[in-house]
């Protein structure tokens, strides 16, 4: 059974800092890995998708890497802003559905 | 284009009543997924549809839960004889699911918040 772990569970940083969120998964036979953000009381917004054949994806200030053999992914956020405050979720697809980590709750202080 | 929509956005029901939750996926997306997120907990997979068929129902928590999809479009998640532990946000997602790779990116709706009193 796939298990996804995210650390840290919570993170508070001052505005402008670069930060790294970590995700690990136990079964490396994945199709894709997706990073989402979830704002309180709202649904999920897809940030980045990394296919199993890829090693990284970039979108604006976000960069996600994937090391499938070691079962790890990182989400790098450059020059953090208060608007980045949210819960960040990592999810992997084995066969059909996503298996989610428990998330990292990020607070960026102005 | 339009994203995934869900209705109702909020539902309060009494214990023992049946409820129906609706999901309208992105047009042309062949795969549809239901997830549940209880307060303070992570997202749990419930059921997956490819077309109108559900090859994976492994996440349904009990036989009180059922789902159907028609016309390779709208899906309904039904919970019979609701219990307080069914209180959660129910999220629906869809993906193109043709070919490989990026076609499996899942797009989520805003969710239905179900409260069982």
PDB file of N, CA and C in Angstrom, chain A residues 31-32 34 36 38 41-49 51 89 93 95-102, chain B residues 33 35 37 42-45 48 50 55-56 91 100-111 113:
ATOM      1  N   UNK A  31       2.920   6.679 -11.615  1.00  0.00           N
ATOM      2  CA  UNK A  31       2.752   7.264 -12.940  1.00  0.00           C
ATOM      3  C   UNK A  31       3.181   8.728 -12.929  1.00  0.00           C
ATOM      4  N   UNK A  32       2.617   9.468 -11.990  1.00  0.00           N
ATOM      5  CA  UNK A  32       2.870  10.897 -11.871  1.00  0.00           C
ATOM      6  C   UNK A  32       2.942  11.291 -10.410  1.00  0.00           C
ATOM      7  N   UNK A  34       1.892  14.876  -8.238  1.00  0.00           N
ATOM      8  CA  UNK A  34       1.305  16.207  -8.333  1.00  0.00           C
ATOM      9  C   UNK A  34       1.470  16.953  -7.028  1.00  0.00           C
ATOM     10  N   UNK A  36      -0.172  20.180  -4.961  1.00  0.00           N
ATOM     11  CA  UNK A  36      -1.369  21.016  -4.887  1.00  0.00           C
ATOM     12  C   UNK A  36      -1.200  22.031  -3.766  1.00  0.00           C
ATOM     13  N   UNK A  38      -3.892  24.032  -1.029  1.00  0.00           N
ATOM     14  CA  UNK A  38      -5.254  24.074  -0.535  1.00  0.00           C
ATOM     15  C   UNK A  38      -5.381  25.252   0.406  1.00  0.00           C
ATOM     16  N   UNK A  41     -10.994  26.201   3.569  1.00  0.00           N
ATOM     17  CA  UNK A  41     -12.373  26.200   3.104  1.00  0.00           C
ATOM     18  C   UNK A  41     -12.533  26.113   1.604  1.00  0.00           C
ATOM     19  N   UNK A  42     -11.445  25.856   0.908  1.00  0.00           N
ATOM     20  CA  UNK A  42     -11.520  25.816  -0.558  1.00  0.00           C
ATOM     21  C   UNK A  42     -11.007  24.476  -1.070  1.00  0.00           C
ATOM     22  N   UNK A  43     -11.174  24.267  -2.356  1.00  0.00           N
ATOM     23  CA  UNK A  43     -10.729  23.034  -2.976  1.00  0.00           C
ATOM     24  C   UNK A  43      -9.231  23.044  -3.225  1.00  0.00           C
ATOM     25  N   UNK A  44      -8.803  22.114  -4.053  1.00  0.00           N
ATOM     26  CA  UNK A  44      -7.395  21.954  -4.354  1.00  0.00           C
ATOM     27  C   UNK A  44      -7.050  22.640  -5.664  1.00  0.00           C
ATOM     28  N   UNK A  45      -5.908  23.309  -5.683  1.00  0.00           N
ATOM     29  CA  UNK A  45      -5.389  23.903  -6.908  1.00  0.00           C
ATOM     30  C   UNK A  45      -4.125  23.159  -7.295  1.00  0.00           C
ATOM     31  N   UNK A  46      -4.101  22.608  -8.501  1.00  0.00           N
ATOM     32  CA  UNK A  46      -2.913  21.900  -8.969  1.00  0.00           C
ATOM     33  C   UNK A  46      -1.816  22.912  -9.269  1.00  0.00           C
ATOM     34  N   UNK A  47      -0.640  22.663  -8.726  1.00  0.00           N
ATOM     35  CA  UNK A  47       0.500  23.551  -8.945  1.00  0.00           C
ATOM     36  C   UNK A  47       1.420  23.015 -10.032  1.00  0.00           C
ATOM     37  N   UNK A  48       1.830  21.780  -9.858  1.00  0.00           N
ATOM     38  CA  UNK A  48       2.777  21.168 -10.785  1.00  0.00           C
ATOM     39  C   UNK A  48       2.499  19.686 -10.873  1.00  0.00           C
ATOM     40  N   UNK A  49       2.688  19.130 -12.052  1.00  0.00           N
ATOM     41  CA  UNK A  49       2.632  17.689 -12.238  1.00  0.00           C
ATOM     42  C   UNK A  49       3.961  17.247 -12.828  1.00  0.00           C
ATOM     43  N   UNK A  51       5.740  13.971 -14.458  1.00  0.00           N
ATOM     44  CA  UNK A  51       5.552  12.620 -14.959  1.00  0.00           C
ATOM     45  C   UNK A  51       6.692  11.734 -14.467  1.00  0.00           C
ATOM     46  N   UNK A  89       0.059  20.117  -0.616  1.00  0.00           N
ATOM     47  CA  UNK A  89      -0.146  18.671  -0.611  1.00  0.00           C
ATOM     48  C   UNK A  89       0.613  18.028  -1.763  1.00  0.00           C
ATOM     49  N   UNK A  93       0.274   9.035  -8.071  1.00  0.00           N
ATOM     50  CA  UNK A  93      -0.673   8.129  -8.722  1.00  0.00           C
ATOM     51  C   UNK A  93       0.048   6.825  -8.989  1.00  0.00           C
ATOM     52  N   UNK A  95      -1.918   3.435  -9.662  1.00  0.00           N
ATOM     53  CA  UNK A  95      -2.730   2.806 -10.701  1.00  0.00           C
ATOM     54  C   UNK A  95      -3.744   3.795 -11.254  1.00  0.00           C
ATOM     55  N   UNK A  96      -4.592   4.267 -10.411  1.00  0.00           N
ATOM     56  CA  UNK A  96      -5.650   5.141 -10.871  1.00  0.00           C
ATOM     57  C   UNK A  96      -5.748   6.412 -10.063  1.00  0.00           C
ATOM     58  N   UNK A  97      -5.943   6.262  -8.764  1.00  0.00           N
ATOM     59  CA  UNK A  97      -6.257   7.424  -7.949  1.00  0.00           C
ATOM     60  C   UNK A  97      -5.019   7.950  -7.242  1.00  0.00           C
ATOM     61  N   UNK A  98      -5.158   9.150  -6.759  1.00  0.00           N
ATOM     62  CA  UNK A  98      -4.079   9.807  -6.040  1.00  0.00           C
ATOM     63  C   UNK A  98      -4.024   9.326  -4.596  1.00  0.00           C
ATOM     64  N   UNK A  99      -2.825   9.158  -4.100  1.00  0.00           N
ATOM     65  CA  UNK A  99      -2.593   8.966  -2.678  1.00  0.00           C
ATOM     66  C   UNK A  99      -1.933  10.232  -2.174  1.00  0.00           C
ATOM     67  N   UNK A 100      -2.561  10.852  -1.191  1.00  0.00           N
ATOM     68  CA  UNK A 100      -2.101  12.149  -0.710  1.00  0.00           C
ATOM     69  C   UNK A 100      -1.257  12.029   0.542  1.00  0.00           C
ATOM     70  N   UNK A 101      -0.306  12.945   0.675  1.00  0.00           N
ATOM     71  CA  UNK A 101       0.329  13.158   1.954  1.00  0.00           C
ATOM     72  C   UNK A 101      -0.571  14.011   2.829  1.00  0.00           C
ATOM     73  N   UNK A 102      -0.159  14.187   4.066  1.00  0.00           N
ATOM     74  CA  UNK A 102      -0.983  14.938   5.015  1.00  0.00           C
ATOM     75  C   UNK A 102      -0.772  16.443   4.902  1.00  0.00           C
TER      76      UNK A 102
ATOM     77  N   UNK B  33     -13.056  11.058 -10.281  1.00  0.00           N
ATOM     78  CA  UNK B  33     -12.631  10.526  -8.979  1.00  0.00           C
ATOM     79  C   UNK B  33     -13.411  11.223  -7.862  1.00  0.00           C
ATOM     80  N   UNK B  35     -13.116  11.876  -3.665  1.00  0.00           N
ATOM     81  CA  UNK B  35     -12.273  11.826  -2.467  1.00  0.00           C
ATOM     82  C   UNK B  35     -13.064  12.412  -1.304  1.00  0.00           C
ATOM     83  N   UNK B  37     -12.433  14.369   2.614  1.00  0.00           N
ATOM     84  CA  UNK B  37     -11.496  14.947   3.572  1.00  0.00           C
ATOM     85  C   UNK B  37     -12.249  15.292   4.845  1.00  0.00           C
ATOM     86  N   UNK B  42      -6.296  13.997   6.236  1.00  0.00           N
ATOM     87  CA  UNK B  42      -5.890  14.031   4.837  1.00  0.00           C
ATOM     88  C   UNK B  42      -7.006  13.591   3.915  1.00  0.00           C
ATOM     89  N   UNK B  43      -6.713  13.622   2.630  1.00  0.00           N
ATOM     90  CA  UNK B  43      -7.689  13.218   1.625  1.00  0.00           C
ATOM     91  C   UNK B  43      -7.677  11.711   1.444  1.00  0.00           C
ATOM     92  N   UNK B  44      -8.886  11.141   1.419  1.00  0.00           N
ATOM     93  CA  UNK B  44      -9.034   9.705   1.212  1.00  0.00           C
ATOM     94  C   UNK B  44      -9.684   9.454  -0.142  1.00  0.00           C
ATOM     95  N   UNK B  45      -9.135   8.521  -0.892  1.00  0.00           N
ATOM     96  CA  UNK B  45      -9.745   8.104  -2.147  1.00  0.00           C
ATOM     97  C   UNK B  45     -10.996   7.274  -1.869  1.00  0.00           C
ATOM     98  N   UNK B  48     -13.293   5.595  -8.304  1.00  0.00           N
ATOM     99  CA  UNK B  48     -12.780   6.116  -9.570  1.00  0.00           C
ATOM    100  C   UNK B  48     -13.637   5.585 -10.708  1.00  0.00           C
ATOM    101  N   UNK B  50     -13.816   5.252 -14.986  1.00  0.00           N
ATOM    102  CA  UNK B  50     -13.273   5.411 -16.328  1.00  0.00           C
ATOM    103  C   UNK B  50     -14.478   5.281 -17.256  1.00  0.00           C
ATOM    104  N   UNK B  55     -13.940   0.833 -12.136  1.00  0.00           N
ATOM    105  CA  UNK B  55     -13.058  -0.312 -11.929  1.00  0.00           C
ATOM    106  C   UNK B  55     -12.456  -0.381 -10.538  1.00  0.00           C
ATOM    107  N   UNK B  56     -12.516   0.719  -9.805  1.00  0.00           N
ATOM    108  CA  UNK B  56     -11.892   0.727  -8.483  1.00  0.00           C
ATOM    109  C   UNK B  56     -12.833   1.379  -7.480  1.00  0.00           C
ATOM    110  N   UNK B  91     -14.761  15.768  -2.270  1.00  0.00           N
ATOM    111  CA  UNK B  91     -14.141  16.403  -3.421  1.00  0.00           C
ATOM    112  C   UNK B  91     -14.211  15.489  -4.628  1.00  0.00           C
ATOM    113  N   UNK B 100      -0.823   8.934 -21.934  1.00  0.00           N
ATOM    114  CA  UNK B 100       0.058   8.812 -20.781  1.00  0.00           C
ATOM    115  C   UNK B 100       0.354  10.168 -20.178  1.00  0.00           C
ATOM    116  N   UNK B 101       1.085  10.089 -19.065  1.00  0.00           N
ATOM    117  CA  UNK B 101       1.692  11.265 -18.484  1.00  0.00           C
ATOM    118  C   UNK B 101       0.748  12.358 -18.090  1.00  0.00           C
ATOM    119  N   UNK B 102       0.928  13.510 -18.711  1.00  0.00           N
ATOM    120  CA  UNK B 102       0.202  14.703 -18.278  1.00  0.00           C
ATOM    121  C   UNK B 102      -1.299  14.561 -18.440  1.00  0.00           C
ATOM    122  N   UNK B 103      -1.753  13.644 -19.269  1.00  0.00           N
ATOM    123  CA  UNK B 103      -3.190  13.432 -19.438  1.00  0.00           C
ATOM    124  C   UNK B 103      -3.850  12.970 -18.144  1.00  0.00           C
ATOM    125  N   UNK B 104      -3.038  12.513 -17.186  1.00  0.00           N
ATOM    126  CA  UNK B 104      -3.600  12.015 -15.932  1.00  0.00           C
ATOM    127  C   UNK B 104      -3.594  13.072 -14.838  1.00  0.00           C
ATOM    128  N   UNK B 105      -3.252  14.317 -15.187  1.00  0.00           N
ATOM    129  CA  UNK B 105      -3.318  15.381 -14.194  1.00  0.00           C
ATOM    130  C   UNK B 105      -4.767  15.539 -13.753  1.00  0.00           C
ATOM    131  N   UNK B 106      -4.970  15.601 -12.447  1.00  0.00           N
ATOM    132  CA  UNK B 106      -6.327  15.671 -11.916  1.00  0.00           C
ATOM    133  C   UNK B 106      -6.669  17.111 -11.547  1.00  0.00           C
ATOM    134  N   UNK B 107      -7.877  17.503 -11.925  1.00  0.00           N
ATOM    135  CA  UNK B 107      -8.389  18.836 -11.640  1.00  0.00           C
ATOM    136  C   UNK B 107      -9.564  18.688 -10.680  1.00  0.00           C
ATOM    137  N   UNK B 108      -9.519  19.459  -9.607  1.00  0.00           N
ATOM    138  CA  UNK B 108     -10.486  19.294  -8.528  1.00  0.00           C
ATOM    139  C   UNK B 108     -11.585  20.353  -8.559  1.00  0.00           C
ATOM    140  N   UNK B 109     -12.761  19.927  -8.129  1.00  0.00           N
ATOM    141  CA  UNK B 109     -13.857  20.841  -7.878  1.00  0.00           C
ATOM    142  C   UNK B 109     -13.718  21.475  -6.503  1.00  0.00           C
ATOM    143  N   UNK B 110     -14.629  22.395  -6.170  1.00  0.00           N
ATOM    144  CA  UNK B 110     -14.532  23.116  -4.896  1.00  0.00           C
ATOM    145  C   UNK B 110     -14.994  22.302  -3.698  1.00  0.00           C
ATOM    146  N   UNK B 111     -15.654  21.169  -3.950  1.00  0.00           N
ATOM    147  CA  UNK B 111     -16.067  20.309  -2.847  1.00  0.00           C
ATOM    148  C   UNK B 111     -17.478  20.583  -2.355  1.00  0.00           C
ATOM    149  N   UNK B 113     -19.360  20.408   1.325  1.00  0.00           N
ATOM    150  CA  UNK B 113     -19.173  20.220   2.773  1.00  0.00           C
ATOM    151  C   UNK B 113     -20.432  19.603   3.339  1.00  0.00           C
TER     152      UNK B 113
END
